[in-house]
PDB file of C-alpha atoms in Angstrom:
ATOM      1  CA  MET A 123      37.895 122.526  52.969  1.00  0.00           C
ATOM      2  CA  SER A 124      35.636 125.021  54.585  1.00  0.00           C
ATOM      3  CA  ASP A 125      35.029 128.367  52.884  1.00  0.00           C
ATOM      4  CA  ASN A 126      34.756 130.303  56.169  1.00  0.00           C
ATOM      5  CA  LEU A 127      38.363 129.856  57.351  1.00  0.00           C
ATOM      6  CA  PRO A 128      40.191 133.142  57.935  1.00  0.00           C
ATOM      7  CA  PRO A 129      43.105 134.125  55.685  1.00  0.00           C
ATOM      8  CA  CYS A 130      46.654 133.988  57.023  1.00  0.00           C
ATOM      9  CA  PRO A 131      47.403 137.101  59.129  1.00  0.00           C
ATOM     10  CA  LYS A 132      51.038 137.038  58.002  1.00  0.00           C
ATOM     11  CA  CYS A 133      50.839 136.628  54.202  1.00  0.00           C
ATOM     12  CA  SER A 134      47.054 136.892  53.602  1.00  0.00           C
ATOM     13  CA  GLY A 135      47.077 133.463  51.974  1.00  0.00           C
ATOM     14  CA  GLU A 136      43.620 132.016  51.440  1.00  0.00           C
ATOM     15  CA  TYR A 137      44.496 128.296  51.621  1.00  0.00           C
ATOM     16  CA  THR A 138      44.581 128.007  55.430  1.00  0.00           C
ATOM     17  CA  TYR A 139      43.518 124.849  57.223  1.00  0.00           C
ATOM     18  CA  GLU A 140      42.883 123.661  60.762  1.00  0.00           C
ATOM     19  CA  MET A 141      45.336 121.413  62.603  1.00  0.00           C
ATOM     20  CA  ASN A 142      44.074 120.525  66.100  1.00  0.00           C
ATOM     21  CA  ALA A 143      43.596 123.892  67.841  1.00  0.00           C
ATOM     22  CA  LEU A 144      45.789 125.823  65.393  1.00  0.00           C
ATOM     23  CA  MET A 145      45.272 127.382  62.007  1.00  0.00           C
ATOM     24  CA  VAL A 146      48.065 126.758  59.484  1.00  0.00           C
ATOM     25  CA  CYS A 147      49.039 128.538  56.287  1.00  0.00           C
ATOM     26  CA  PRO A 148      50.650 126.155  53.775  1.00  0.00           C
ATOM     27  CA  GLU A 149      52.061 129.053  51.749  1.00  0.00           C
ATOM     28  CA  CYS A 150      54.257 130.675  54.427  1.00  0.00           C
ATOM     29  CA  GLY A 151      54.119 128.014  57.197  1.00  0.00           C
ATOM     30  CA  HIS A 152      52.662 130.422  59.778  1.00  0.00           C
ATOM     31  CA  GLU A 153      50.681 128.800  62.630  1.00  0.00           C
ATOM     32  CA  TRP A 154      48.320 130.707  64.921  1.00  0.00           C
ATOM     33  CA  VAL A 155      45.437 130.278  67.324  1.00  0.00           C
ATOM     34  CA  PRO A 156      42.223 131.441  65.605  1.00  0.00           C
ATOM     35  CA  ALA A 157      41.139 133.477  68.654  1.00  0.00           C
ATOM     36  CA  GLU A 158      44.284 135.650  68.338  1.00  0.00           C
ATOM     37  CA  SER A 159      43.210 137.076  65.020  1.00  0.00           C
ATOM     38  CA  THR A 160      39.544 137.459  65.980  1.00  0.00           C
ATOM     39  CA  GLY A 161      40.215 139.154  69.332  1.00  0.00           C
ATOM     40  CA  GLY A 162      38.905 136.271  71.466  1.00  0.00           C
ATOM     41  CA  ASP A 163      39.306 135.906  75.190  1.00  0.00           C
ATOM     42  CA  VAL A 164      42.354 133.577  75.148  1.00  0.00           C
ATOM     43  CA  GLY A 165      44.632 136.027  76.986  1.00  0.00           C
ATOM     44  CA  GLU A 166      41.860 137.355  79.215  1.00  0.00           C
ATOM     45  CA  ARG A 167      41.552 134.312  81.481  1.00  0.00           C
ATOM     46  CA  VAL A 168      41.464 135.421  85.099  1.00  0.00           C
ATOM     47  CA  VAL A 169      42.396 133.065  87.927  1.00  0.00           C
ATOM     48  CA  LYS A 170      41.321 134.076  91.437  1.00  0.00           C
ATOM     49  CA  ASP A 171      42.366 132.639  94.780  1.00  0.00           C
ATOM     50  CA  ALA A 172      40.066 131.475  97.614  1.00  0.00           C
ATOM     51  CA  VAL A 173      39.325 135.040  98.758  1.00  0.00           C
ATOM     52  CA  GLY A 174      38.969 136.640  95.313  1.00  0.00           C
ATOM     53  CA  ASN A 175      42.443 138.091  94.668  1.00  0.00           C
ATOM     54  CA  VAL A 176      43.630 137.854  91.059  1.00  0.00           C
ATOM     55  CA  LEU A 177      46.636 135.556  90.645  1.00  0.00           C
ATOM     56  CA  CYS A 178      49.488 136.020  88.144  1.00  0.00           C
ATOM     57  CA  ASP A 179      52.511 133.980  87.114  1.00  0.00           C
ATOM     58  CA  GLY A 180      55.327 134.326  89.652  1.00  0.00           C
ATOM     59  CA  ASP A 181      53.087 135.145  92.632  1.00  0.00           C
ATOM     60  CA  SER A 182      53.559 133.622  96.061  1.00  0.00           C
ATOM     61  CA  VAL A 183      50.572 131.924  97.668  1.00  0.00           C
ATOM     62  CA  THR A 184      49.706 130.252 100.966  1.00  0.00           C
ATOM     63  CA  VAL A 185      47.720 127.026 101.224  1.00  0.00           C
ATOM     64  CA  VAL A 186      44.528 127.751 103.216  1.00  0.00           C
ATOM     65  CA  LYS A 187      43.448 124.191 104.059  1.00  0.00           C
ATOM     66  CA  ALA A 188      45.232 120.914 104.690  1.00  0.00           C
ATOM     67  CA  LEU A 189      45.624 118.803 101.553  1.00  0.00           C
ATOM     68  CA  LYS A 190      46.084 115.059 101.252  1.00  0.00           C
ATOM     69  CA  VAL A 191      48.865 113.905  98.920  1.00  0.00           C
ATOM     70  CA  LYS A 192      48.873 110.429  97.388  1.00  0.00           C
ATOM     71  CA  GLY A 193      51.885 108.392  98.451  1.00  0.00           C
ATOM     72  CA  SER A 194      52.764 110.662 101.343  1.00  0.00           C
ATOM     73  CA  PRO A 195      52.036 109.804 104.978  1.00  0.00           C
ATOM     74  CA  SER A 196      51.555 113.488 105.781  1.00  0.00           C
ATOM     75  CA  GLY A 197      49.847 115.935 103.477  1.00  0.00           C
ATOM     76  CA  ILE A 198      50.421 119.613 102.860  1.00  0.00           C
ATOM     77  CA  LYS A 199      49.582 121.602 105.980  1.00  0.00           C
ATOM     78  CA  ALA A 200      47.506 124.759 105.961  1.00  0.00           C
ATOM     79  CA  GLY A 201      49.797 127.774 105.988  1.00  0.00           C
ATOM     80  CA  THR A 202      52.435 126.255 103.705  1.00  0.00           C
ATOM     81  CA  LYS A 203      53.925 128.988 101.520  1.00  0.00           C
ATOM     82  CA  VAL A 204      54.388 128.297  97.825  1.00  0.00           C
ATOM     83  CA  ARG A 205      56.571 130.661  95.793  1.00  0.00           C
ATOM     84  CA  ASN A 206      56.783 131.363  92.074  1.00  0.00           C
ATOM     85  CA  ILE A 207      53.541 129.772  90.850  1.00  0.00           C
ATOM     86  CA  ARG A 208      52.687 129.293  87.184  1.00  0.00           C
ATOM     87  CA  LEU A 209      49.103 129.476  85.893  1.00  0.00           C
ATOM     88  CA  ILE A 210      48.062 126.662  83.545  1.00  0.00           C
ATOM     89  CA  ASP A 211      44.963 125.124  81.962  1.00  0.00           C
ATOM     90  CA  GLY A 212      45.045 121.980  84.051  1.00  0.00           C
ATOM     91  CA  VAL A 213      42.770 119.001  84.501  1.00  0.00           C
ATOM     92  CA  ASP A 214      39.858 118.955  86.993  1.00  0.00           C
ATOM     93  CA  GLY A 215      40.296 122.593  88.022  1.00  0.00           C
ATOM     94  CA  HIS A 216      43.987 122.324  88.874  1.00  0.00           C
ATOM     95  CA  ASP A 217      45.117 125.658  87.451  1.00  0.00           C
ATOM     96  CA  ILE A 218      48.349 126.310  89.385  1.00  0.00           C
ATOM     97  CA  ASP A 219      51.628 124.562  88.622  1.00  0.00           C
ATOM     98  CA  CYS A 220      54.179 124.883  91.419  1.00  0.00           C
ATOM     99  CA  ARG A 221      57.002 123.285  93.367  1.00  0.00           C
ATOM    100  CA  ILE A 222      56.406 122.646  97.069  1.00  0.00           C
ATOM    101  CA  GLU A 223      59.421 122.121  99.278  1.00  0.00           C
ATOM    102  CA  GLY A 224      59.457 118.553 100.572  1.00  0.00           C
ATOM    103  CA  PHE A 225      56.895 117.361  97.991  1.00  0.00           C
ATOM    104  CA  GLY A 226      58.253 118.447  94.604  1.00  0.00           C
ATOM    105  CA  ALA A 227      56.349 119.596  91.548  1.00  0.00           C
ATOM    106  CA  MET A 228      52.557 119.450  91.703  1.00  0.00           C
ATOM    107  CA  GLN A 229      49.387 121.150  90.595  1.00  0.00           C
ATOM    108  CA  LEU A 230      46.967 122.919  92.925  1.00  0.00           C
ATOM    109  CA  LYS A 231      43.496 124.359  92.605  1.00  0.00           C
ATOM    110  CA  SER A 232      43.245 128.113  93.013  1.00  0.00           C
ATOM    111  CA  SER A 233      40.343 127.577  95.445  1.00  0.00           C
ATOM    112  CA  VAL A 234      42.711 126.205  98.127  1.00  0.00           C
ATOM    113  CA  VAL A 235      45.297 128.990  98.086  1.00  0.00           C
ATOM    114  CA  LYS A 236      45.450 132.634  99.152  1.00  0.00           C
ATOM    115  CA  LYS A 237      47.748 135.259  97.655  1.00  0.00           C
ATOM    116  CA  ALA A 238      50.617 136.004 100.050  1.00  0.00           C
TER     117      ALA A 238
END
């Protein structure tokens, strides 16, 4: 075990260990993200749309350019409105999780949408 692991923020136990991205205290069972206790920038992630507006969960956005969709003869047209988005840490820059009418659930890049 490493000597530089932080103590448990709940019970101050010193026998903490790492499990994937979490820290775990075997004494009280508390699990936490190490950046929470050190004041890291986990909650400070800012997602901006194509024109620089800051996006938040629940916002409505408009698609600014036509997008091709695998398995669909027609893609998503520019100007399509998407309501109630959810911000995620996606793969390949896809940081918006949403449901588009006629297409279903999908992920979009914030660079192809504009806040409505």
